[in-house]
PDB file of C-alpha atoms and ligand atoms in Angstrom:
ATOM      1  CA  MET A   1     -32.871 -11.552 -22.313  1.00 44.00           C
ATOM      2  CA  SER A   2     -29.941 -13.642 -23.471  1.00 50.00           C
ATOM      3  CA  PRO A   3     -26.733 -13.499 -21.418  1.00 49.00           C
ATOM      4  CA  PRO A   4     -23.809 -11.457 -22.765  1.00 59.00           C
ATOM      5  CA  ALA A   5     -21.611 -13.261 -25.275  1.00 82.00           C
ATOM      6  CA  ILE A   6     -18.978 -15.157 -23.301  1.00 84.00           C
ATOM      7  CA  ALA A   7     -16.309 -14.453 -25.895  1.00 87.00           C
ATOM      8  CA  THR A   8     -16.271 -10.834 -24.763  1.00 84.00           C
ATOM      9  CA  THR A   9     -17.044 -11.293 -21.062  1.00 95.00           C
ATOM     10  CA  THR A  10     -13.983 -10.731 -18.889  1.00 97.00           C
ATOM     11  CA  LYS A  11     -12.686 -11.038 -15.356  1.00 98.00           C
ATOM     12  CA  THR A  12     -10.203  -8.610 -13.862  1.00 98.00           C
ATOM     13  CA  LEU A  13      -6.719  -9.824 -12.964  1.00 98.00           C
ATOM     14  CA  ASN A  14      -4.849  -8.464  -9.942  1.00 98.00           C
ATOM     15  CA  THR A  15      -2.813  -6.420 -12.433  1.00 98.00           C
ATOM     16  CA  GLY A  16      -5.989  -4.578 -13.493  1.00 98.00           C
ATOM     17  CA  ALA A  17      -5.976  -6.241 -16.927  1.00 98.00           C
ATOM     18  CA  GLU A  18      -9.111  -7.920 -18.266  1.00 98.00           C
ATOM     19  CA  ILE A  19      -9.028 -11.635 -19.101  1.00 98.00           C
ATOM     20  CA  PRO A  20     -11.800 -13.097 -21.304  1.00 98.00           C
ATOM     21  CA  VAL A  21     -13.603 -15.886 -19.423  1.00 98.00           C
ATOM     22  CA  ILE A  22     -13.339 -18.296 -22.317  1.00 98.00           C
ATOM     23  CA  ALA A  23     -10.233 -19.197 -24.277  1.00 98.00           C
ATOM     24  CA  LEU A  24      -9.356 -21.607 -27.002  1.00 98.00           C
ATOM     25  CA  GLY A  25      -7.111 -24.253 -25.440  1.00 98.00           C
ATOM     26  CA  THR A  26      -4.420 -25.711 -27.700  1.00 98.00           C
ATOM     27  CA  TRP A  27      -2.860 -28.520 -25.677  1.00 97.00           C
ATOM     28  CA  GLU A  28      -2.229 -31.478 -28.013  1.00 93.00           C
ATOM     29  CA  SER A  29      -3.340 -29.483 -31.049  1.00 94.00           C
ATOM     30  CA  ALA A  30      -0.919 -30.463 -33.819  1.00 96.00           C
ATOM     31  CA  PRO A  31       0.729 -27.476 -35.529  1.00 97.00           C
ATOM     32  CA  ASP A  32      -1.437 -27.274 -38.633  1.00 97.00           C
ATOM     33  CA  ASP A  33      -4.613 -27.980 -36.651  1.00 98.00           C
ATOM     34  CA  ALA A  34      -3.626 -25.341 -34.087  1.00 98.00           C
ATOM     35  CA  TYR A  35      -3.129 -22.754 -36.838  1.00 98.00           C
ATOM     36  CA  LYS A  36      -6.562 -23.420 -38.332  1.00 98.00           C
ATOM     37  CA  ALA A  37      -8.234 -23.639 -34.918  1.00 98.00           C
ATOM     38  CA  VAL A  38      -6.865 -20.269 -33.763  1.00 98.00           C
ATOM     39  CA  LEU A  39      -7.877 -18.595 -37.032  1.00 98.00           C
ATOM     40  CA  ALA A  40     -11.385 -20.073 -36.748  1.00 98.00           C
ATOM     41  CA  ALA A  41     -11.686 -19.124 -33.081  1.00 98.00           C
ATOM     42  CA  LEU A  42     -10.694 -15.490 -33.638  1.00 98.00           C
ATOM     43  CA  LYS A  43     -13.149 -15.281 -36.541  1.00 97.00           C
ATOM     44  CA  ASP A  44     -15.899 -16.684 -34.286  1.00 97.00           C
ATOM     45  CA  GLY A  45     -15.247 -14.039 -31.641  1.00 96.00           C
ATOM     46  CA  TYR A  46     -12.780 -15.649 -29.215  1.00 97.00           C
ATOM     47  CA  ARG A  47     -10.343 -13.095 -27.833  1.00 97.00           C
ATOM     48  CA  HIS A  48      -8.270 -15.369 -25.620  1.00 98.00           C
ATOM     49  CA  ILE A  49      -5.802 -18.001 -26.822  1.00 98.00           C
ATOM     50  CA  ASP A  50      -3.894 -20.327 -24.494  1.00 98.00           C
ATOM     51  CA  THR A  51      -0.696 -22.095 -25.516  1.00 98.00           C
ATOM     52  CA  ALA A  52       2.621 -23.191 -23.972  1.00 98.00           C
ATOM     53  CA  TRP A  53       6.192 -23.734 -25.102  1.00 98.00           C
ATOM     54  CA  ILE A  54       5.896 -27.454 -24.387  1.00 97.00           C
ATOM     55  CA  TYR A  55       2.838 -27.803 -26.648  1.00 97.00           C
ATOM     56  CA  GLY A  56       5.142 -27.356 -29.640  1.00 97.00           C
ATOM     57  CA  ASN A  57       2.612 -25.154 -31.427  1.00 98.00           C
ATOM     58  CA  GLU A  58       3.608 -21.602 -30.505  1.00 98.00           C
ATOM     59  CA  VAL A  59       4.773 -20.940 -34.083  1.00 98.00           C
ATOM     60  CA  PRO A  60       1.436 -21.750 -35.810  1.00 98.00           C
ATOM     61  CA  VAL A  61      -0.584 -20.258 -32.936  1.00 98.00           C
ATOM     62  CA  GLY A  62       1.323 -16.976 -33.244  1.00 98.00           C
ATOM     63  CA  LYS A  63       1.045 -17.006 -37.029  1.00 98.00           C
ATOM     64  CA  ALA A  64      -2.737 -17.350 -36.800  1.00 98.00           C
ATOM     65  CA  ILE A  65      -2.927 -14.561 -34.201  1.00 98.00           C
ATOM     66  CA  ARG A  66      -0.930 -12.275 -36.509  1.00 98.00           C
ATOM     67  CA  GLU A  67      -2.923 -13.190 -39.609  1.00 98.00           C
ATOM     68  CA  ALA A  68      -6.468 -13.204 -38.198  1.00 98.00           C
ATOM     69  CA  GLY A  69      -7.072  -9.516 -38.828  1.00 97.00           C
ATOM     70  CA  VAL A  70      -7.887  -8.834 -35.177  1.00 97.00           C
ATOM     71  CA  PRO A  71      -5.823  -6.060 -33.517  1.00 98.00           C
ATOM     72  CA  ARG A  72      -3.214  -7.572 -31.216  1.00 98.00           C
ATOM     73  CA  GLU A  73      -4.378  -5.514 -28.237  1.00 98.00           C
ATOM     74  CA  GLU A  74      -7.823  -7.121 -28.476  1.00 97.00           C
ATOM     75  CA  ILE A  75      -6.422 -10.626 -28.013  1.00 98.00           C
ATOM     76  CA  PHE A  76      -5.339 -12.057 -24.662  1.00 98.00           C
ATOM     77  CA  VAL A  77      -2.440 -14.447 -25.258  1.00 98.00           C
ATOM     78  CA  THR A  78      -1.053 -16.841 -22.655  1.00 98.00           C
ATOM     79  CA  THR A  79       2.029 -19.020 -22.898  1.00 98.00           C
ATOM     80  CA  LYS A  80       4.020 -20.917 -20.285  1.00 98.00           C
ATOM     81  CA  LEU A  81       7.567 -21.167 -19.001  1.00 98.00           C
ATOM     82  CA  TRP A  82       8.949 -24.657 -19.403  1.00 98.00           C
ATOM     83  CA  LEU A  83      10.669 -26.255 -16.442  1.00 98.00           C
ATOM     84  CA  ASP A  84      14.205 -26.123 -17.805  1.00 97.00           C
ATOM     85  CA  ASN A  85      14.217 -22.317 -17.666  1.00 98.00           C
ATOM     86  CA  PHE A  86      13.584 -21.644 -13.960  1.00 98.00           C
ATOM     87  CA  HIS A  87      17.116 -20.208 -13.688  1.00 98.00           C
ATOM     88  CA  ASP A  88      16.550 -17.846 -16.594  1.00 98.00           C
ATOM     89  CA  PRO A  89      12.843 -17.232 -17.373  1.00 98.00           C
ATOM     90  CA  ALA A  90      13.811 -14.297 -19.612  1.00 98.00           C
ATOM     91  CA  LYS A  91      15.429 -16.803 -21.962  1.00 98.00           C
ATOM     92  CA  GLY A  92      12.253 -18.923 -22.001  1.00 98.00           C
ATOM     93  CA  LEU A  93      10.117 -15.847 -22.615  1.00 98.00           C
ATOM     94  CA  GLU A  94      12.340 -14.632 -25.479  1.00 98.00           C
ATOM     95  CA  THR A  95      12.114 -18.054 -27.134  1.00 98.00           C
ATOM     96  CA  SER A  96       8.329 -18.094 -26.826  1.00 98.00           C
ATOM     97  CA  LEU A  97       7.967 -14.523 -28.132  1.00 98.00           C
ATOM     98  CA  LYS A  98      10.181 -15.405 -31.081  1.00 98.00           C
ATOM     99  CA  ASN A  99       8.112 -18.537 -31.763  1.00 98.00           C
ATOM    100  CA  LEU A 100       4.866 -16.578 -31.535  1.00 98.00           C
ATOM    101  CA  GLY A 101       6.203 -13.640 -33.545  1.00 98.00           C
ATOM    102  CA  LEU A 102       4.760 -11.305 -30.912  1.00 98.00           C
ATOM    103  CA  ASP A 103       6.244  -8.449 -28.880  1.00 98.00           C
ATOM    104  CA  TYR A 104       4.511  -9.490 -25.664  1.00 98.00           C
ATOM    105  CA  VAL A 105       2.239 -12.020 -24.036  1.00 99.00           C
ATOM    106  CA  ASP A 106      -0.606 -11.015 -21.762  1.00 99.00           C
ATOM    107  CA  LEU A 107       0.110 -13.805 -19.305  1.00 99.00           C
ATOM    108  CA  TYR A 108       3.189 -15.951 -18.693  1.00 99.00           C
ATOM    109  CA  LEU A 109       2.748 -18.951 -16.416  1.00 99.00           C
ATOM    110  CA  MET A 110       5.131 -21.241 -14.578  1.00 98.00           C
ATOM    111  CA  HIS A 111       3.892 -24.486 -16.145  1.00 98.00           C
ATOM    112  CA  TRP A 112       4.532 -26.865 -13.190  1.00 98.00           C
ATOM    113  CA  PRO A 113       5.916 -26.289  -9.693  1.00 98.00           C
ATOM    114  CA  PHE A 114       9.275 -28.021 -10.185  1.00 98.00           C
ATOM    115  CA  ALA A 115      12.337 -27.605 -12.371  1.00 98.00           C
ATOM    116  CA  LEU A 116      13.910 -29.967 -14.887  1.00 97.00           C
ATOM    117  CA  ASP A 117      17.486 -29.966 -16.162  1.00 96.00           C
ATOM    118  CA  GLU A 118      18.427 -30.064 -19.830  1.00 91.00           C
ATOM    119  CA  ASN A 119      18.183 -33.877 -19.753  1.00 94.00           C
ATOM    120  CA  GLY A 120      14.609 -33.798 -18.517  1.00 93.00           C
ATOM    121  CA  LYS A 121      15.603 -34.927 -14.997  1.00 95.00           C
ATOM    122  CA  VAL A 122      14.304 -33.144 -11.890  1.00 97.00           C
ATOM    123  CA  ASP A 123      16.619 -30.192 -11.154  1.00 97.00           C
ATOM    124  CA  SER A 124      16.956 -29.949  -7.388  1.00 95.00           C
ATOM    125  CA  THR A 125      19.239 -26.897  -7.596  1.00 97.00           C
ATOM    126  CA  ILE A 126      16.202 -24.618  -7.934  1.00 98.00           C
ATOM    127  CA  ASP A 127      12.657 -24.801  -6.579  1.00 98.00           C
ATOM    128  CA  PHE A 128       9.448 -23.081  -7.664  1.00 98.00           C
ATOM    129  CA  VAL A 129       9.889 -20.280  -5.121  1.00 98.00           C
ATOM    130  CA  LYS A 130      13.238 -19.266  -6.643  1.00 98.00           C
ATOM    131  CA  GLY A 131      11.966 -19.871 -10.165  1.00 98.00           C
ATOM    132  CA  TYR A 132       8.983 -17.608  -9.495  1.00 98.00           C
ATOM    133  CA  ALA A 133      11.247 -14.978  -7.909  1.00 98.00           C
ATOM    134  CA  ASN A 134      13.158 -15.002 -11.200  1.00 98.00           C
ATOM    135  CA  MET A 135       9.896 -14.640 -13.137  1.00 98.00           C
ATOM    136  CA  GLN A 136       9.093 -11.529 -11.115  1.00 98.00           C
ATOM    137  CA  LYS A 137      12.114  -9.863 -12.721  1.00 98.00           C
ATOM    138  CA  LEU A 138      10.756 -10.316 -16.254  1.00 98.00           C
ATOM    139  CA  ASP A 139      10.261  -7.226 -18.385  1.00 98.00           C
ATOM    140  CA  LYS A 140       6.602  -6.241 -17.808  1.00 98.00           C
ATOM    141  CA  SER A 141       6.338  -4.892 -21.324  1.00 98.00           C
ATOM    142  CA  LYS A 142       7.001  -8.448 -22.584  1.00 98.00           C
ATOM    143  CA  ALA A 143       5.014 -10.452 -20.015  1.00 98.00           C
ATOM    144  CA  LYS A 144       2.167  -8.195 -18.896  1.00 98.00           C
ATOM    145  CA  ALA A 145       1.180 -10.550 -16.079  1.00 98.00           C
ATOM    146  CA  ILE A 146       2.760 -13.604 -14.490  1.00 98.00           C
ATOM    147  CA  GLY A 147       1.101 -16.545 -12.830  1.00 98.00           C
ATOM    148  CA  VAL A 148       1.354 -20.235 -12.097  1.00 98.00           C
ATOM    149  CA  SER A 149      -0.147 -23.487 -13.260  1.00 98.00           C
ATOM    150  CA  ASN A 150      -0.720 -26.835 -11.548  1.00 98.00           C
ATOM    151  CA  PHE A 151      -0.307 -25.407  -8.050  1.00 98.00           C
ATOM    152  CA  ASP A 152      -2.291 -26.988  -5.215  1.00 97.00           C
ATOM    153  CA  ILE A 153      -3.118 -25.221  -1.934  1.00 97.00           C
ATOM    154  CA  LYS A 154       0.056 -26.482  -0.225  1.00 97.00           C
ATOM    155  CA  ASN A 155       2.432 -25.242  -2.920  1.00 98.00           C
ATOM    156  CA  LEU A 156       0.523 -21.971  -3.366  1.00 98.00           C
ATOM    157  CA  THR A 157       0.745 -21.344   0.375  1.00 98.00           C
ATOM    158  CA  THR A 158       4.501 -21.941   0.274  1.00 98.00           C
ATOM    159  CA  LEU A 159       4.812 -19.562  -2.659  1.00 98.00           C
ATOM    160  CA  LEU A 160       2.641 -16.831  -1.149  1.00 98.00           C
ATOM    161  CA  GLU A 161       4.410 -17.019   2.223  1.00 98.00           C
ATOM    162  CA  ALA A 162       7.918 -16.897   0.739  1.00 98.00           C
ATOM    163  CA  GLU A 163       9.795 -13.691   1.490  1.00 98.00           C
ATOM    164  CA  SER A 164      10.895 -13.411  -2.142  1.00 98.00           C
ATOM    165  CA  THR A 165       7.291 -13.412  -3.424  1.00 98.00           C
ATOM    166  CA  THR A 166       6.311  -9.802  -3.999  1.00 98.00           C
ATOM    167  CA  THR A 167       3.876 -10.322  -6.899  1.00 98.00           C
ATOM    168  CA  VAL A 168       0.824 -12.469  -6.197  1.00 98.00           C
ATOM    169  CA  PRO A 169       0.335 -14.759  -9.219  1.00 98.00           C
ATOM    170  CA  ALA A 170      -2.389 -13.332 -11.459  1.00 99.00           C
ATOM    171  CA  THR A 171      -3.782 -16.789 -12.182  1.00 98.00           C
ATOM    172  CA  ASN A 172      -3.457 -20.433 -11.271  1.00 98.00           C
ATOM    173  CA  GLN A 173      -4.276 -22.627 -14.262  1.00 98.00           C
ATOM    174  CA  VAL A 174      -5.315 -26.112 -13.175  1.00 98.00           C
ATOM    175  CA  GLU A 175      -7.237 -29.145 -14.370  1.00 98.00           C
ATOM    176  CA  LEU A 176     -10.902 -28.545 -13.509  1.00 98.00           C
ATOM    177  CA  HIS A 177     -13.983 -30.376 -14.705  1.00 97.00           C
ATOM    178  CA  VAL A 178     -17.052 -32.118 -13.303  1.00 97.00           C
ATOM    179  CA  LYS A 179     -14.975 -35.105 -12.141  1.00 97.00           C
ATOM    180  CA  LEU A 180     -12.325 -32.839 -10.578  1.00 97.00           C
ATOM    181  CA  PRO A 181     -14.112 -29.726  -9.288  1.00 97.00           C
ATOM    182  CA  GLN A 182     -11.468 -28.693  -6.684  1.00 97.00           C
ATOM    183  CA  GLN A 183     -13.793 -26.199  -5.001  1.00 96.00           C
ATOM    184  CA  LYS A 184     -11.433 -25.711  -2.009  1.00 96.00           C
ATOM    185  CA  LEU A 185      -8.580 -24.769  -4.334  1.00 97.00           C
ATOM    186  CA  ILE A 186     -10.832 -22.311  -6.187  1.00 98.00           C
ATOM    187  CA  ASP A 187     -11.942 -20.740  -2.887  1.00 97.00           C
ATOM    188  CA  PHE A 188      -8.329 -20.484  -1.711  1.00 98.00           C
ATOM    189  CA  CYS A 189      -7.241 -18.799  -4.950  1.00 98.00           C
ATOM    190  CA  HIS A 190     -10.174 -16.388  -4.911  1.00 98.00           C
ATOM    191  CA  SER A 191      -9.503 -15.439  -1.306  1.00 98.00           C
ATOM    192  CA  ASN A 192      -5.985 -14.471  -2.411  1.00 98.00           C
ATOM    193  CA  GLY A 193      -7.099 -12.504  -5.466  1.00 98.00           C
ATOM    194  CA  ILE A 194      -5.898 -15.183  -7.895  1.00 98.00           C
ATOM    195  CA  VAL A 195      -8.036 -15.903 -10.961  1.00 98.00           C
ATOM    196  CA  VAL A 196      -8.483 -19.636 -11.563  1.00 98.00           C
ATOM    197  CA  GLU A 197      -8.247 -20.985 -15.087  1.00 98.00           C
ATOM    198  CA  ALA A 198      -9.744 -24.394 -15.915  1.00 98.00           C
ATOM    199  CA  TYR A 199      -7.810 -26.581 -18.311  1.00 98.00           C
ATOM    200  CA  SER A 200      -9.484 -29.732 -19.635  1.00 98.00           C
ATOM    201  CA  PRO A 201     -12.899 -28.257 -18.709  1.00 98.00           C
ATOM    202  CA  LEU A 202     -14.551 -30.903 -20.890  1.00 98.00           C
ATOM    203  CA  GLY A 203     -12.749 -33.670 -18.999  1.00 96.00           C
ATOM    204  CA  ARG A 204     -10.703 -34.142 -22.162  1.00 96.00           C
ATOM    205  CA  GLY A 205     -13.846 -34.866 -24.143  1.00 95.00           C
ATOM    206  CA  ASP A 206     -15.365 -37.166 -21.474  1.00 90.00           C
ATOM    207  CA  LEU A 207     -18.878 -35.878 -22.120  1.00 95.00           C
ATOM    208  CA  ASP A 208     -20.762 -39.134 -22.307  1.00 95.00           C
ATOM    209  CA  ASN A 209     -22.740 -38.709 -19.111  1.00 96.00           C
ATOM    210  CA  GLU A 210     -26.459 -39.274 -18.538  1.00 97.00           C
ATOM    211  CA  VAL A 211     -26.783 -36.598 -15.848  1.00 97.00           C
ATOM    212  CA  LEU A 212     -25.169 -33.966 -18.053  1.00 98.00           C
ATOM    213  CA  GLU A 213     -27.133 -35.156 -21.062  1.00 98.00           C
ATOM    214  CA  SER A 214     -30.446 -34.660 -19.264  1.00 98.00           C
ATOM    215  CA  ILE A 215     -29.453 -31.114 -18.232  1.00 98.00           C
ATOM    216  CA  ALA A 216     -28.360 -30.388 -21.807  1.00 98.00           C
ATOM    217  CA  LYS A 217     -31.664 -31.724 -23.134  1.00 97.00           C
ATOM    218  CA  LYS A 218     -33.627 -29.579 -20.684  1.00 96.00           C
ATOM    219  CA  HIS A 219     -31.843 -26.452 -21.965  1.00 96.00           C
ATOM    220  CA  ASN A 220     -31.849 -27.584 -25.592  1.00 96.00           C
ATOM    221  CA  THR A 221     -28.069 -27.371 -25.791  1.00 97.00           C
ATOM    222  CA  GLY A 222     -25.006 -29.623 -25.846  1.00 97.00           C
ATOM    223  CA  VAL A 223     -23.197 -31.293 -22.948  1.00 98.00           C
ATOM    224  CA  ALA A 224     -20.053 -29.256 -23.677  1.00 98.00           C
ATOM    225  CA  ASN A 225     -22.115 -26.065 -23.315  1.00 98.00           C
ATOM    226  CA  VAL A 226     -23.444 -27.254 -19.968  1.00 98.00           C
ATOM    227  CA  VAL A 227     -19.998 -27.893 -18.489  1.00 98.00           C
ATOM    228  CA  ILE A 228     -18.514 -24.703 -19.949  1.00 98.00           C
ATOM    229  CA  SER A 229     -21.426 -22.710 -18.492  1.00 97.00           C
ATOM    230  CA  TRP A 230     -20.912 -24.448 -15.122  1.00 98.00           C
ATOM    231  CA  GLY A 231     -17.213 -23.459 -15.214  1.00 98.00           C
ATOM    232  CA  ILE A 232     -18.139 -19.846 -15.846  1.00 96.00           C
ATOM    233  CA  PHE A 233     -20.802 -19.945 -13.131  1.00 96.00           C
ATOM    234  CA  ARG A 234     -18.020 -21.057 -10.739  1.00 96.00           C
ATOM    235  CA  ASP A 235     -16.140 -17.878 -11.526  1.00 97.00           C
ATOM    236  CA  THR A 236     -13.361 -19.654 -13.398  1.00 98.00           C
ATOM    237  CA  VAL A 237     -11.881 -18.913 -16.801  1.00 98.00           C
ATOM    238  CA  VAL A 238     -12.478 -21.935 -19.026  1.00 98.00           C
ATOM    239  CA  LEU A 239     -10.092 -23.154 -21.718  1.00 98.00           C
ATOM    240  CA  PRO A 240     -11.890 -25.758 -23.863  1.00 98.00           C
ATOM    241  CA  LYS A 241      -9.605 -27.270 -26.474  1.00 98.00           C
ATOM    242  CA  SER A 242     -10.885 -28.135 -29.907  1.00 97.00           C
ATOM    243  CA  VAL A 243      -9.531 -28.340 -33.425  1.00 97.00           C
ATOM    244  CA  THR A 244     -12.990 -28.900 -34.912  1.00 98.00           C
ATOM    245  CA  PRO A 245     -14.469 -25.701 -36.402  1.00 97.00           C
ATOM    246  CA  ALA A 246     -18.100 -26.523 -35.510  1.00 98.00           C
ATOM    247  CA  ARG A 247     -17.145 -27.319 -31.900  1.00 98.00           C
ATOM    248  CA  ILE A 248     -14.945 -24.226 -31.574  1.00 98.00           C
ATOM    249  CA  LYS A 249     -17.953 -22.138 -32.584  1.00 97.00           C
ATOM    250  CA  SER A 250     -20.562 -23.980 -30.532  1.00 97.00           C
ATOM    251  CA  ASN A 251     -18.393 -23.925 -27.382  1.00 97.00           C
ATOM    252  CA  LEU A 252     -19.196 -20.201 -27.217  1.00 96.00           C
ATOM    253  CA  ASP A 253     -22.894 -20.912 -26.652  1.00 94.00           C
ATOM    254  CA  TYR A 254     -23.426 -20.125 -23.011  1.00 91.00           C
ATOM    255  CA  ILE A 255     -26.531 -21.035 -21.038  1.00 93.00           C
ATOM    256  CA  LYS A 256     -27.859 -19.893 -17.691  1.00 93.00           C
ATOM    257  CA  LEU A 257     -27.996 -22.925 -15.415  1.00 96.00           C
ATOM    258  CA  ASP A 258     -30.489 -23.010 -12.555  1.00 96.00           C
ATOM    259  CA  ALA A 259     -29.707 -23.904  -8.938  1.00 96.00           C
ATOM    260  CA  ASP A 260     -30.882 -27.513  -9.398  1.00 97.00           C
ATOM    261  CA  ASP A 261     -28.572 -27.965 -12.379  1.00 97.00           C
ATOM    262  CA  ILE A 262     -25.630 -26.567 -10.425  1.00 97.00           C
ATOM    263  CA  ASN A 263     -26.270 -28.821  -7.417  1.00 97.00           C
ATOM    264  CA  THR A 264     -26.622 -31.851  -9.660  1.00 98.00           C
ATOM    265  CA  ILE A 265     -23.405 -31.093 -11.527  1.00 98.00           C
ATOM    266  CA  ASN A 266     -21.557 -30.409  -8.267  1.00 97.00           C
ATOM    267  CA  GLU A 267     -22.424 -33.916  -7.087  1.00 96.00           C
ATOM    268  CA  ILE A 268     -21.265 -35.837 -10.161  1.00 97.00           C
ATOM    269  CA  HIS A 269     -17.770 -36.417  -8.757  1.00 96.00           C
ATOM    270  CA  ILE A 270     -19.214 -37.659  -5.472  1.00 96.00           C
ATOM    271  CA  LYS A 271     -21.509 -40.173  -7.170  1.00 95.00           C
ATOM    272  CA  GLU A 272     -19.258 -41.196 -10.052  1.00 95.00           C
ATOM    273  CA  GLY A 273     -15.771 -40.728  -8.593  1.00 94.00           C
ATOM    274  CA  THR A 274     -13.028 -38.223  -9.272  1.00 94.00           C
ATOM    275  CA  ARG A 275     -10.647 -38.385 -12.190  1.00 95.00           C
ATOM    276  CA  ARG A 276      -7.400 -36.509 -12.760  1.00 96.00           C
ATOM    277  CA  HIS A 277      -6.117 -36.772 -16.313  1.00 95.00           C
ATOM    278  CA  CYS A 278      -2.804 -34.983 -16.008  1.00 94.00           C
ATOM    279  CA  ASN A 279      -0.138 -35.440 -13.327  1.00 95.00           C
ATOM    280  CA  PHE A 280       3.197 -34.707 -14.945  1.00 95.00           C
ATOM    281  CA  GLY A 281       4.764 -34.317 -11.485  1.00 93.00           C
ATOM    282  CA  LYS A 282       3.936 -37.913 -10.581  1.00 92.00           C
ATOM    283  CA  ASP A 283       5.415 -39.044 -13.908  1.00 89.00           C
ATOM    284  CA  LYS A 284       8.648 -37.359 -12.789  1.00 94.00           C
ATOM    285  CA  GLY A 285       8.500 -38.648  -9.202  1.00 93.00           C
ATOM    286  CA  VAL A 286       7.486 -35.282  -7.697  1.00 95.00           C
ATOM    287  CA  THR A 287       4.390 -34.920  -5.523  1.00 95.00           C
ATOM    288  CA  VAL A 288       2.538 -31.946  -6.955  1.00 95.00           C
ATOM    289  CA  PHE A 289      -1.038 -32.632  -5.865  1.00 95.00           C
ATOM    290  CA  HIS A 290      -0.576 -33.406  -2.180  1.00 94.00           C
ATOM    291  CA  ALA A 291      -4.225 -34.031  -1.276  1.00 85.00           C
ATOM    292  CA  ASP A 292      -4.464 -36.655  -4.051  1.00 71.00           C
ATOM    293  CA  GLU A 293      -1.333 -38.498  -3.121  1.00 55.00           C
ATOM    294  CA  ASN A 294      -1.061 -38.468   0.670  1.00 40.00           C
TER     295      ASN A 294
HETATM  296  P1  A2P B   1     -11.473 -31.987 -30.943  1.00 60.93           P
HETATM  297  O1  A2P B   1     -10.266 -31.154 -30.599  1.00 60.93           O
HETATM  298  O2  A2P B   1     -11.152 -33.126 -31.867  1.00 60.93           O
HETATM  299  O3  A2P B   1     -12.627 -31.158 -31.399  1.00 60.93           O
HETATM  300  P2  A2P B   1     -10.636 -30.561 -22.925  1.00 60.93           P
HETATM  301  O4  A2P B   1     -10.777 -29.141 -23.335  1.00 60.93           O
HETATM  302  O5  A2P B   1     -11.383 -30.905 -21.679  1.00 60.93           O
HETATM  303  O6  A2P B   1      -9.179 -30.993 -22.822  1.00 60.93           O
HETATM  304  O7  A2P B   1     -11.300 -31.485 -24.044  1.00 60.93           O
HETATM  305  C1  A2P B   1     -10.744 -31.556 -25.340  1.00 60.93           C
HETATM  306  C2  A2P B   1     -11.390 -32.706 -26.064  1.00 60.93           C
HETATM  307  O8  A2P B   1     -12.792 -32.466 -26.189  1.00 60.93           O
HETATM  308  C3  A2P B   1     -10.860 -32.848 -27.453  1.00 60.93           C
HETATM  309  O9  A2P B   1     -10.794 -34.236 -27.723  1.00 60.93           O
HETATM  310  C4  A2P B   1     -11.902 -32.157 -28.313  1.00 60.93           C
HETATM  311  O10 A2P B   1     -11.945 -32.749 -29.595  1.00 60.93           O
HETATM  312  C5  A2P B   1     -13.168 -32.460 -27.562  1.00 60.93           C
HETATM  313  N1  A2P B   1     -14.199 -31.432 -27.728  1.00 60.93           N
HETATM  314  C6  A2P B   1     -14.050 -30.094 -27.783  1.00 60.93           C
HETATM  315  N2  A2P B   1     -15.231 -29.466 -27.898  1.00 60.93           N
HETATM  316  C7  A2P B   1     -16.174 -30.442 -27.928  1.00 60.93           C
HETATM  317  C8  A2P B   1     -17.585 -30.435 -28.055  1.00 60.93           C
HETATM  318  N3  A2P B   1     -18.275 -29.292 -28.166  1.00 60.93           N
HETATM  319  N4  A2P B   1     -18.224 -31.630 -28.071  1.00 60.93           N
HETATM  320  C9  A2P B   1     -17.542 -32.781 -27.966  1.00 60.93           C
HETATM  321  N5  A2P B   1     -16.198 -32.860 -27.828  1.00 60.93           N
HETATM  322  C10 A2P B   1     -15.515 -31.697 -27.813  1.00 60.93           C
END
């Protein structure tokens, strides 16, 4: 029996809402490409689209969502609060909703755990705890769930232990792939009822790997399908990005990996080394991933 289609398989958020376990990622998708990619994805059966204000593509992403012919309530839409709106997340949300042309998003994430001022410099007048406290006051009819992104265990612990935190983040969206599996972070999130979302699940297209190729060959599938299936097996929501119609479609082909495959994939980062592609905090002089940098 073939496994259920991953496009329609969901996990339950701590709000009770269902989140499809696979989404189309749109980071670095140029506006016109993003528009076409979202239209193609929704036609292929995706029901989860991930964007962010900083990606600069909310307008075409929203246009495609509105034009795809799929009822809005069947699509799970995520966007993210940029760091210059920690003082007033409602303003950031309004801007994003206007860009998207939508009345609400299903999930609104704090994009990184530090604030920036209007000049792009670190804003030390507000931290992520206060910024998140402000997010908790958002109109729930406009942001159905709130969560965080790029939080490590240290920052999540600080957030969860803060007196002002009354809403546990619904998700933590982080970079996760075979070279950066972060199992301890996943376990920590799960033990706190936080769904983990994997961005760059394909290692940003770094799929040229003999170990993965042999597993793909064994299952008569592609390397991307192997790593997406591994991400789903790990109980994470995966957000592969593509602007290529054939890849968007084929990334929905899920396979059932066996225990040997899983063990082999789990060891890739030990044998080949870890790799983090995105550390915007470091670029700004802020330590965001403490275990990496201490
Ligand atoms: P493209 O968008 O040109 O199709 P990640 O999701 O880890 O950030 O990876 C995104 C990168 O992986 C993009 O360069 C994307 O290229 C590429 N990609 C997406 N799907 C596949 C696939 N099935 N096979 C190979 N490369 C892929």
